[in-house]
C-alpha cells in the first residue's frame, strides 16, 4: 500500500549542476539497433489521437512490440527481411565492433552537454549490464559481451560530465509479457504490470545501478508497479531513499506514476510545460530514439533546428535531453553527429549566456521570425533567426526592465536555416534586479 506521507517526506532536489545544465544527451542503444527499423510517421504529440499510432510507431526501440501488431508495416518488414525471427536473435547479432565510448563522450562534451543518460534496460527487458536476475539475457553474457553501462559511465565521468541512468520500470515485455500494446491506455493502465514481485525485480536492478555506477540522474519510464509503492525491503520508497543517500546531488524524473519527482519531463511535442517547476524536454534528433535506418535528412533536425530547440527550452525555464541512437556497431549516424557538432559551435560561444539563466520566453520582433530571450547577471540576451538581411531592433519591445543600447542595434540575419544570433540589452537604469 502506498504510504503517501513517506513519499511526500522524500527530499525534492534541484542541485546547482542540473539548474545550470541547458543540455543533456540521451542514448537509446539496444538489440533493436540491429533491425533498426520503424515507419517514419510523425513526432509524438503531433497527432491528436493515438488511434493507429502504435501500429505505425516511429520509435525503432519499440520494434519488439510493433512487429507483433497484425498488419503493421513493421510486422510485414520483419517477416520479409528477417523471416519472422524471434526478437532475441537480435541480441546475439548485436556486435559493437566500432564502439568507442571515449569518442562519444568527447563529442557530447564538445556539443555543450553537462550530463549523459543511456538506456540501461528498455521495454524489451534486455539489460546493458550484468543485471541481477537476468541470467544470460544481457549484454555481458550475450551479443556485445560487454558491460556497456559501465563503459559509458566511465567515459562520461572521465570527460567531466554527469552520468545518469534510464530504466524502464513500467514495462518489460520479457519478464511480464502481454498482448501487443496498441493504445495509450494499454501502456499507462490496462497492460502495465502492477505486481510487487516485478517491482522488487526492478528495484534490485536499479539498486545495482546505483551501487555500481553512482548515477546522478535516475530517469524512470512508463511508471512503476503499483504494489511496489512501499518502504519495505525491495520497495520503491526504500529504493529512492537509498538513491538520495548515496547520491547527494542526484535527482529523479516524474515518471513514477505520481510517487515522487524532482523535475517534470515532456517528450517531443507531448506534455505540458509546468508552471514554476524545473523541467526537461526529451526527443531524438530524428523521429525515433533508437537508430532507424529508414530516416533521412527530411526527418532529422538540422544543426540550426537543434540549437533553436535548446534555446527555446531554456528561454522557457527548461533544458533538453537530446537523444542519439547509435547503430548496432557502435557508430553514431552522420546526421546526428552533424547536429551535435553544430550545437557545439553555438554552445562554445553562447553556453555561458544560457547556463543558469532565467528564461524570459518568446519575443515578437518585426522582421524576425524567431526570437527568444534569457536573463543572465543583469543582461538580457536575445537570440534571433529570420530571413537573410539587416534588421533594426531599436524599436522592438524587450521584457520589462531592459532596453536596447542608446546607440541602437542593427543585426544581419543569416537566413532561416542558420543558427540564431545573439544580441544583448542591459537592464534599464534604475530597474530593480529580478530573481
Short mmCIF file of C-alpha atoms in Angstrom, two decimals:
data_model
loop_
_atom_site.label_atom_id
_atom_site.label_comp_id
_atom_site.label_asym_id
_atom_site.label_seq_id
_atom_site.Cartn_x
_atom_site.Cartn_y
_atom_site.Cartn_z
CA UNK A 1 0.00 0.00 0.00
CA UNK A 2 1.29 3.46 -0.91
CA UNK A 3 2.38 5.49 2.10
CA UNK A 4 1.82 8.96 0.65
CA UNK A 5 3.16 10.79 3.69
CA UNK A 6 6.51 8.99 3.50
CA UNK A 7 6.82 9.65 -0.23
CA UNK A 8 5.96 13.30 0.43
CA UNK A 9 8.77 13.41 3.00
CA UNK A 10 11.42 12.40 0.46
CA UNK A 11 13.77 15.25 -0.47
CA UNK A 12 12.95 17.32 -3.53
CA UNK A 13 16.12 18.49 -5.19
CA UNK A 14 17.35 20.89 -7.83
CA UNK A 15 21.14 20.69 -7.50
CA UNK A 16 23.16 23.56 -8.93
CA UNK A 17 24.69 21.37 -11.64
CA UNK A 18 21.25 20.50 -13.05
CA UNK A 19 19.86 24.01 -12.73
CA UNK A 20 22.84 25.26 -14.75
CA UNK A 21 22.66 22.50 -17.41
CA UNK A 22 20.92 23.57 -20.64
CA UNK A 23 21.68 20.29 -22.41
CA UNK A 24 21.96 16.59 -21.66
CA UNK A 25 22.46 13.65 -24.02
CA UNK A 26 20.10 10.66 -24.09
CA UNK A 27 21.33 7.36 -25.59
CA UNK A 28 18.95 4.67 -26.86
CA UNK A 29 21.01 1.63 -27.81
CA UNK A 30 19.83 -1.95 -27.69
CA UNK A 31 19.07 -5.14 -29.59
CA UNK A 32 16.52 -3.05 -31.51
CA UNK A 33 19.51 -1.27 -33.08
CA UNK A 34 20.14 -4.42 -35.17
CA UNK A 35 16.88 -4.38 -37.19
CA UNK A 36 16.89 -0.57 -36.81
CA UNK A 37 13.52 -0.13 -38.45
CA UNK A 38 10.39 1.91 -37.84
CA UNK A 39 7.89 3.71 -40.02
CA UNK A 40 8.89 7.41 -40.01
CA UNK A 41 5.46 8.89 -39.39
CA UNK A 42 5.31 11.90 -37.06
CA UNK A 43 6.64 13.34 -33.82
CA UNK A 44 4.97 12.24 -30.61
CA UNK A 45 2.34 14.83 -29.76
CA UNK A 46 1.90 15.98 -33.35
CA UNK A 47 -1.01 13.54 -33.84
CA UNK A 48 -4.15 14.32 -31.83
CA UNK A 49 -5.23 10.71 -31.23
CA UNK A 50 -3.09 7.65 -30.56
CA UNK A 51 -5.53 5.60 -32.65
CA UNK A 52 -3.20 3.75 -35.02
CA UNK A 53 -0.09 5.35 -33.53
CA UNK A 54 1.31 2.10 -32.15
CA UNK A 55 0.83 0.18 -35.40
CA UNK A 56 2.75 2.95 -37.16
CA UNK A 57 5.13 3.72 -34.30
CA UNK A 58 8.13 5.82 -35.44
CA UNK A 59 10.15 4.67 -32.40
CA UNK A 60 12.57 1.96 -33.56
CA UNK A 61 13.18 0.96 -29.91
CA UNK A 62 9.54 -0.28 -29.83
CA UNK A 63 10.27 -2.81 -32.59
CA UNK A 64 9.58 -5.82 -30.31
CA UNK A 65 6.03 -4.53 -29.77
CA UNK A 66 5.30 -3.15 -33.22
CA UNK A 67 6.19 -6.35 -35.08
CA UNK A 68 3.55 -8.19 -33.05
CA UNK A 69 0.73 -5.88 -34.21
CA UNK A 70 -1.01 -7.73 -37.02
CA UNK A 71 -0.92 -5.84 -40.30
CA UNK A 72 1.54 -3.21 -39.15
CA UNK A 73 4.25 -2.16 -41.62
CA UNK A 74 6.84 -3.28 -39.05
CA UNK A 75 5.30 -6.77 -38.89
CA UNK A 76 5.40 -7.00 -42.67
CA UNK A 77 9.01 -5.73 -42.74
CA UNK A 78 10.04 -8.20 -40.05
CA UNK A 79 8.57 -11.12 -41.96
CA UNK A 80 10.04 -10.07 -45.30
CA UNK A 81 13.54 -9.14 -44.10
CA UNK A 82 14.05 -11.32 -41.02
CA UNK A 83 11.72 -14.22 -41.75
CA UNK A 84 9.74 -13.61 -38.59
CA UNK A 85 12.77 -14.50 -36.42
CA UNK A 86 12.48 -14.34 -32.62
CA UNK A 87 13.35 -10.88 -31.30
CA UNK A 88 16.12 -12.24 -29.07
CA UNK A 89 18.07 -13.29 -32.16
CA UNK A 90 18.97 -9.60 -32.45
CA UNK A 91 20.70 -9.70 -29.08
CA UNK A 92 23.06 -12.37 -30.39
CA UNK A 93 23.60 -10.44 -33.64
CA UNK A 94 24.50 -7.23 -31.80
CA UNK A 95 28.28 -6.87 -32.15
CA UNK A 96 29.52 -3.31 -31.43
CA UNK A 97 32.91 -3.59 -33.13
CA UNK A 98 33.22 0.19 -33.61
CA UNK A 99 32.05 1.28 -30.14
CA UNK A 100 34.35 3.96 -28.72
CA UNK A 101 32.79 5.38 -25.54
CA UNK A 102 35.58 7.93 -25.07
CA UNK A 103 34.92 9.36 -28.54
CA UNK A 104 31.18 9.53 -27.78
CA UNK A 105 31.81 11.36 -24.51
CA UNK A 106 34.19 13.81 -26.17
CA UNK A 107 31.58 14.63 -28.82
CA UNK A 108 28.90 15.13 -26.15
CA UNK A 109 31.21 17.42 -24.16
CA UNK A 110 32.04 19.47 -27.25
CA UNK A 111 28.31 19.73 -28.03
CA UNK A 112 27.87 21.59 -24.74
CA UNK A 113 26.21 18.80 -22.75
CA UNK A 114 26.54 18.55 -18.97
CA UNK A 115 25.06 15.08 -18.43
CA UNK A 116 24.57 11.79 -20.27
CA UNK A 117 21.72 9.31 -19.73
CA UNK A 118 21.97 5.93 -21.53
CA UNK A 119 19.22 3.32 -21.56
CA UNK A 120 20.17 0.51 -19.18
CA UNK A 121 17.01 -1.52 -19.75
CA UNK A 122 14.36 -0.61 -22.27
CA UNK A 123 10.91 -2.20 -22.61
CA UNK A 124 12.38 -5.31 -24.30
CA UNK A 125 13.87 -6.23 -20.89
CA UNK A 126 17.44 -6.69 -22.15
CA UNK A 127 19.90 -5.08 -19.75
CA UNK A 128 23.12 -3.40 -20.90
CA UNK A 129 24.98 -4.66 -17.86
CA UNK A 130 25.04 -7.98 -15.99
CA UNK A 131 21.91 -7.16 -14.00
CA UNK A 132 20.82 -9.44 -11.16
CA UNK A 133 18.19 -11.99 -12.11
CA UNK A 134 18.62 -11.64 -15.88
CA UNK A 135 20.57 -14.87 -16.43
CA UNK A 136 22.21 -14.64 -19.83
CA UNK A 137 19.75 -12.13 -21.26
CA UNK A 138 22.09 -9.16 -21.01
CA UNK A 139 24.95 -7.64 -22.99
CA UNK A 140 27.67 -9.13 -20.78
CA UNK A 141 26.61 -12.73 -21.34
CA UNK A 142 25.45 -12.47 -24.97
CA UNK A 143 25.77 -10.29 -28.06
CA UNK A 144 28.21 -7.50 -27.27
CA UNK A 145 29.64 -9.46 -24.28
CA UNK A 146 30.50 -6.13 -22.67
CA UNK A 147 29.31 -4.06 -19.74
CA UNK A 148 28.06 -1.22 -21.91
CA UNK A 149 26.64 0.76 -18.98
CA UNK A 150 29.98 0.62 -17.18
CA UNK A 151 31.95 1.68 -20.24
CA UNK A 152 29.65 4.63 -20.94
CA UNK A 153 29.70 5.62 -17.25
CA UNK A 154 33.49 5.68 -17.08
CA UNK A 155 33.89 7.59 -20.33
CA UNK A 156 31.23 10.10 -19.29
CA UNK A 157 32.78 10.89 -15.92
CA UNK A 158 36.30 10.92 -17.39
CA UNK A 159 35.07 13.65 -19.76
CA UNK A 160 33.88 15.71 -16.79
CA UNK A 161 30.18 15.11 -17.41
CA UNK A 162 27.48 13.88 -15.03
CA UNK A 163 26.19 10.34 -15.54
CA UNK A 164 22.57 9.20 -15.31
CA UNK A 165 20.62 6.02 -16.00
CA UNK A 166 17.40 5.41 -17.90
CA UNK A 167 15.44 2.40 -16.71
CA UNK A 168 12.07 1.10 -17.91
CA UNK A 169 10.28 0.27 -14.67
CA UNK A 170 6.83 0.33 -16.20
CA UNK A 171 7.24 -2.25 -18.98
CA UNK A 172 9.22 -5.42 -19.57
CA UNK A 173 7.93 -7.49 -22.48
CA UNK A 174 10.13 -10.45 -21.48
CA UNK A 175 9.59 -10.70 -17.71
CA UNK A 176 5.96 -9.55 -17.93
CA UNK A 177 4.82 -10.44 -21.47
CA UNK A 178 1.50 -9.05 -22.67
CA UNK A 179 -0.55 -8.82 -25.80
CA UNK A 180 0.79 -6.15 -28.16
CA UNK A 181 0.25 -2.63 -26.86
CA UNK A 182 -1.98 -0.77 -29.30
CA UNK A 183 -3.13 2.29 -27.34
CA UNK A 184 -2.06 4.75 -24.69
CA UNK A 185 -4.49 3.09 -22.30
CA UNK A 186 -2.65 -0.22 -22.80
CA UNK A 187 0.65 1.43 -21.90
CA UNK A 188 -0.44 3.56 -18.99
CA UNK A 189 -3.07 1.34 -17.44
CA UNK A 190 -4.57 -1.81 -18.93
CA UNK A 191 -1.44 -3.88 -19.71
CA UNK A 192 1.13 -2.27 -17.42
CA UNK A 193 2.45 -4.75 -14.78
CA UNK A 194 1.49 -3.78 -11.23
CA UNK A 195 2.66 -6.65 -9.01
CA UNK A 196 5.17 -6.33 -6.17
CA UNK A 197 7.26 -9.24 -7.42
CA UNK A 198 8.05 -7.41 -10.64
CA UNK A 199 8.61 -4.20 -8.69
CA UNK A 200 11.13 -5.95 -6.47
CA UNK A 201 12.89 -7.28 -9.59
CA UNK A 202 13.14 -3.70 -10.93
CA UNK A 203 14.24 -2.31 -7.58
CA UNK A 204 17.11 -4.82 -7.39
CA UNK A 205 18.25 -3.70 -10.85
CA UNK A 206 18.24 -0.01 -10.03
CA UNK A 207 19.93 -0.52 -6.64
CA UNK A 208 22.67 -2.40 -8.51
CA UNK A 209 22.99 0.50 -10.98
CA UNK A 210 23.26 2.99 -8.10
CA UNK A 211 25.90 0.98 -6.24
CA UNK A 212 27.98 0.12 -9.30
CA UNK A 213 27.88 3.32 -11.36
CA UNK A 214 26.92 6.19 -8.97
CA UNK A 215 24.44 7.91 -11.30
CA UNK A 216 23.29 11.46 -10.60
CA UNK A 217 20.04 11.06 -12.54
CA UNK A 218 17.54 8.22 -12.08
CA UNK A 219 15.35 8.53 -15.20
CA UNK A 220 12.48 6.06 -14.99
CA UNK A 221 9.94 5.43 -17.73
CA UNK A 222 6.28 4.34 -18.01
CA UNK A 223 5.52 4.42 -14.29
CA UNK A 224 6.29 1.77 -11.69
CA UNK A 225 4.41 -1.32 -10.41
CA UNK A 226 1.70 -0.05 -8.06
CA UNK A 227 2.07 -2.81 -5.48
CA UNK A 228 5.72 -1.86 -5.01
CA UNK A 229 4.92 1.62 -3.68
CA UNK A 230 6.12 0.83 -0.16
CA UNK A 231 9.16 1.32 2.07
CA UNK A 232 9.75 -2.32 2.99
CA UNK A 233 12.72 -4.22 1.58
CA UNK A 234 12.67 -4.10 -2.22
CA UNK A 235 10.05 -1.35 -2.35
CA UNK A 236 10.21 1.83 -4.40
CA UNK A 237 10.29 4.00 -1.29
CA UNK A 238 13.32 2.20 0.09
CA UNK A 239 14.98 2.43 -3.34
CA UNK A 240 14.51 6.20 -3.59
CA UNK A 241 15.79 6.67 -0.04
CA UNK A 242 18.87 4.64 -0.99
CA UNK A 243 19.41 6.72 -4.13
CA UNK A 244 19.22 10.03 -2.28
CA UNK A 245 21.50 8.75 0.50
CA UNK A 246 24.13 7.53 -1.96
CA UNK A 247 23.92 10.43 -4.42
CA UNK A 248 23.59 13.76 -2.54
CA UNK A 249 23.48 15.67 -5.84
CA UNK A 250 21.19 13.18 -7.52
CA UNK A 251 17.64 13.71 -8.74
CA UNK A 252 14.79 11.76 -10.33
CA UNK A 253 12.26 12.49 -13.06
CA UNK A 254 8.48 12.46 -12.88
CA UNK A 255 7.69 9.08 -14.43
CA UNK A 256 6.91 7.15 -11.25
CA UNK A 257 3.10 7.32 -11.53
CA UNK A 258 2.99 10.25 -9.15
CA UNK A 259 5.08 8.77 -6.33
CA UNK A 260 7.75 11.46 -6.28
CA UNK A 261 9.67 13.76 -8.61
CA UNK A 262 12.38 16.39 -8.76
CA UNK A 263 11.66 17.57 -12.31
CA UNK A 264 8.98 17.24 -14.98
CA UNK A 265 9.56 15.73 -18.43
CA UNK A 266 7.96 16.41 -21.80
CA UNK A 267 8.62 14.32 -24.91
CA UNK A 268 8.82 15.73 -28.42
CA UNK A 269 5.58 17.77 -28.61
CA UNK A 270 3.76 15.78 -25.92
CA UNK A 271 3.27 17.08 -22.40
CA UNK A 272 2.75 20.48 -20.83
CA UNK A 273 5.48 22.82 -19.63
CA UNK A 274 4.90 23.10 -15.87
CA UNK A 275 4.38 26.41 -14.14
CA UNK A 276 7.21 27.22 -11.73
CA UNK A 277 8.80 23.76 -11.77
CA UNK A 278 12.08 22.52 -13.28
CA UNK A 279 11.50 20.60 -16.48
CA UNK A 280 13.25 18.82 -19.32
CA UNK A 281 12.21 18.03 -22.87
CA UNK A 282 13.48 14.77 -24.33
CA UNK A 283 13.48 13.96 -28.02
CA UNK A 284 15.54 12.34 -30.73
CA UNK A 285 17.40 14.27 -33.38
CA UNK A 286 15.10 12.40 -35.75
CA UNK A 287 11.61 10.95 -35.15
CA UNK A 288 12.98 7.92 -33.28
CA UNK A 289 15.10 7.47 -30.19
CA UNK A 290 16.63 4.17 -31.34
CA UNK A 291 18.53 4.24 -34.64
CA UNK A 292 16.15 3.96 -37.60
CA UNK A 293 17.82 3.15 -40.91
CA UNK A 294 14.76 4.44 -42.81
CA UNK A 295 15.17 8.02 -41.60
CA UNK A 296 17.00 10.57 -43.72
CA UNK A 297 17.63 14.31 -43.62
CA UNK A 298 13.92 15.04 -44.04
CA UNK A 299 13.24 13.52 -40.62
CA UNK A 300 16.34 14.80 -38.82
CA UNK A 301 16.75 18.17 -37.14
CA UNK A 302 19.37 20.35 -38.77
CA UNK A 303 22.06 21.83 -36.59
CA UNK A 304 20.23 25.17 -36.57
CA UNK A 305 16.98 23.49 -35.55
CA UNK A 306 18.75 21.66 -32.71
CA UNK A 307 20.20 24.96 -31.50
CA UNK A 308 16.81 26.66 -31.61
CA UNK A 309 15.21 23.76 -29.75
CA UNK A 310 17.69 24.06 -26.89
CA UNK A 311 17.44 27.86 -26.72
CA UNK A 312 13.64 27.67 -26.81
CA UNK A 313 13.56 25.29 -23.84
CA UNK A 314 16.00 27.38 -21.80
CA UNK A 315 14.05 30.56 -22.57
CA UNK A 316 11.02 28.87 -21.01
CA UNK A 317 12.87 27.69 -17.90
CA UNK A 318 13.79 24.18 -19.09
CA UNK A 319 16.54 22.13 -20.65
CA UNK A 320 16.80 19.50 -23.39
CA UNK A 321 17.80 15.84 -23.16
CA UNK A 322 18.70 15.33 -26.81
CA UNK A 323 18.92 11.72 -27.91
CA UNK A 324 21.43 9.88 -30.06
CA UNK A 325 20.62 6.44 -31.41
CA UNK A 326 23.82 4.58 -32.28
CA UNK A 327 23.98 1.90 -34.93
CA UNK A 328 24.46 -1.65 -33.69
CA UNK A 329 28.19 -1.48 -34.47
CA UNK A 330 28.61 1.50 -32.13
CA UNK A 331 28.95 4.25 -34.71
CA UNK A 332 26.83 7.38 -34.47
CA UNK A 333 24.87 8.25 -37.62
CA UNK A 334 26.45 11.09 -39.55
CA UNK A 335 23.38 13.34 -39.44
CA UNK A 336 23.26 13.02 -35.65
CA UNK A 337 26.95 13.88 -35.37
CA UNK A 338 26.46 16.86 -37.69
CA UNK A 339 23.68 18.25 -35.48
CA UNK A 340 25.78 17.82 -32.34
CA UNK A 341 28.79 19.50 -33.93
CA UNK A 342 26.63 22.48 -34.91
CA UNK A 343 25.33 22.63 -31.36
CA UNK A 344 28.91 22.59 -30.14
CA UNK A 345 29.88 25.56 -32.31
CA UNK A 346 26.98 27.56 -30.93
CA UNK A 347 27.45 26.49 -27.31
CA UNK A 348 31.16 27.31 -27.36
CA UNK A 349 30.15 30.95 -27.75
CA UNK A 350 26.79 31.11 -26.01
CA UNK A 351 26.53 28.41 -23.34
CA UNK A 352 27.71 30.91 -20.72
CA UNK A 353 24.62 33.02 -21.55
CA UNK A 354 22.26 30.04 -21.18
CA UNK A 355 23.63 28.09 -18.20
CA UNK A 356 21.88 29.15 -15.02
CA UNK A 357 19.94 31.88 -16.83
CA UNK A 358 16.38 33.00 -16.14
CA UNK A 359 14.05 32.37 -19.06
CA UNK A 360 12.23 35.37 -20.47
CA UNK A 361 10.35 33.46 -23.17
CA UNK A 362 9.35 34.37 -26.71
CA UNK A 363 9.55 37.88 -28.18
CA UNK A 364 7.73 39.46 -31.12
CA UNK A 365 10.20 41.49 -33.18
CA UNK A 366 9.33 42.98 -36.60
CA UNK A 367 11.37 41.43 -39.39
CA UNK A 368 12.43 38.50 -37.22
CA UNK A 369 10.64 35.14 -37.46
CA UNK A 370 12.01 33.59 -34.24
CA UNK A 371 13.18 35.33 -31.07
CA UNK A 372 13.82 34.01 -27.55
CA UNK A 373 15.27 35.78 -24.51
CA UNK A 374 17.04 34.90 -21.27
CA UNK A 375 18.48 36.98 -18.44
CA UNK A 376 21.96 36.38 -17.13
CA UNK A 377 23.55 38.53 -14.41
CA UNK A 378 21.58 41.64 -15.24
CA UNK A 379 21.81 41.39 -19.02
CA UNK A 380 19.06 40.29 -21.38
CA UNK A 381 20.33 38.07 -24.20
CA UNK A 382 18.07 37.83 -27.23
CA UNK A 383 18.54 35.02 -29.76
CA UNK A 384 17.23 35.74 -33.26
CA UNK A 385 16.57 33.91 -36.51
CA UNK A 386 14.88 35.13 -39.64
CA UNK A 387 15.12 35.84 -43.35
CA UNK A 388 18.52 36.90 -44.58
CA UNK A 389 19.08 40.64 -44.31
CA UNK A 390 19.66 43.56 -41.97
CA UNK A 391 17.11 44.29 -39.24
CA UNK A 392 16.94 47.21 -36.82
CA UNK A 393 15.99 46.16 -33.29
CA UNK A 394 15.90 49.58 -31.62
CA UNK A 395 12.12 49.93 -31.78
CA UNK A 396 11.37 46.33 -30.76
CA UNK A 397 9.87 45.65 -27.36
CA UNK A 398 12.02 43.93 -24.75
CA UNK A 399 10.95 42.35 -21.45
CA UNK A 400 10.16 44.93 -18.78
CA UNK A 401 13.31 46.23 -17.13
CA UNK A 402 15.59 46.07 -20.19
CA UNK A 403 16.30 48.41 -23.07
CA UNK A 404 18.43 48.46 -26.18
CA UNK A 405 21.67 50.45 -26.04
CA UNK A 406 21.15 54.17 -26.74
CA UNK A 407 23.21 53.99 -29.92
CA UNK A 408 20.73 51.46 -31.37
CA UNK A 409 21.15 47.89 -32.59
CA UNK A 410 21.16 46.51 -36.10
CA UNK A 411 21.75 42.83 -36.89
CA UNK A 412 22.47 40.88 -40.05
CA UNK A 413 20.38 37.71 -40.07
CA UNK A 414 21.88 34.80 -41.97
CA UNK A 415 18.64 33.11 -43.03
CA UNK A 416 16.08 30.69 -41.62
CA UNK A 417 18.40 27.70 -41.94
CA UNK A 418 21.17 29.31 -39.90
CA UNK A 419 21.71 29.11 -36.16
CA UNK A 420 20.29 32.08 -34.24
CA UNK A 421 22.50 35.04 -33.48
CA UNK A 422 22.61 36.68 -30.05
CA UNK A 423 22.40 40.32 -29.05
CA UNK A 424 22.42 41.77 -25.57
CA UNK A 425 20.49 44.51 -23.84
CA UNK A 426 21.39 45.86 -20.40
CA UNK A 427 18.99 46.42 -17.56
CA UNK A 428 17.26 49.78 -17.73
CA UNK A 429 18.87 52.34 -15.46
CA UNK A 430 17.18 52.23 -12.09
CA UNK A 431 15.34 48.97 -12.76
CA UNK A 432 15.27 46.59 -9.81
CA UNK A 433 17.06 43.27 -10.14
CA UNK A 434 14.69 40.40 -10.84
CA UNK A 435 15.11 36.97 -9.24
#
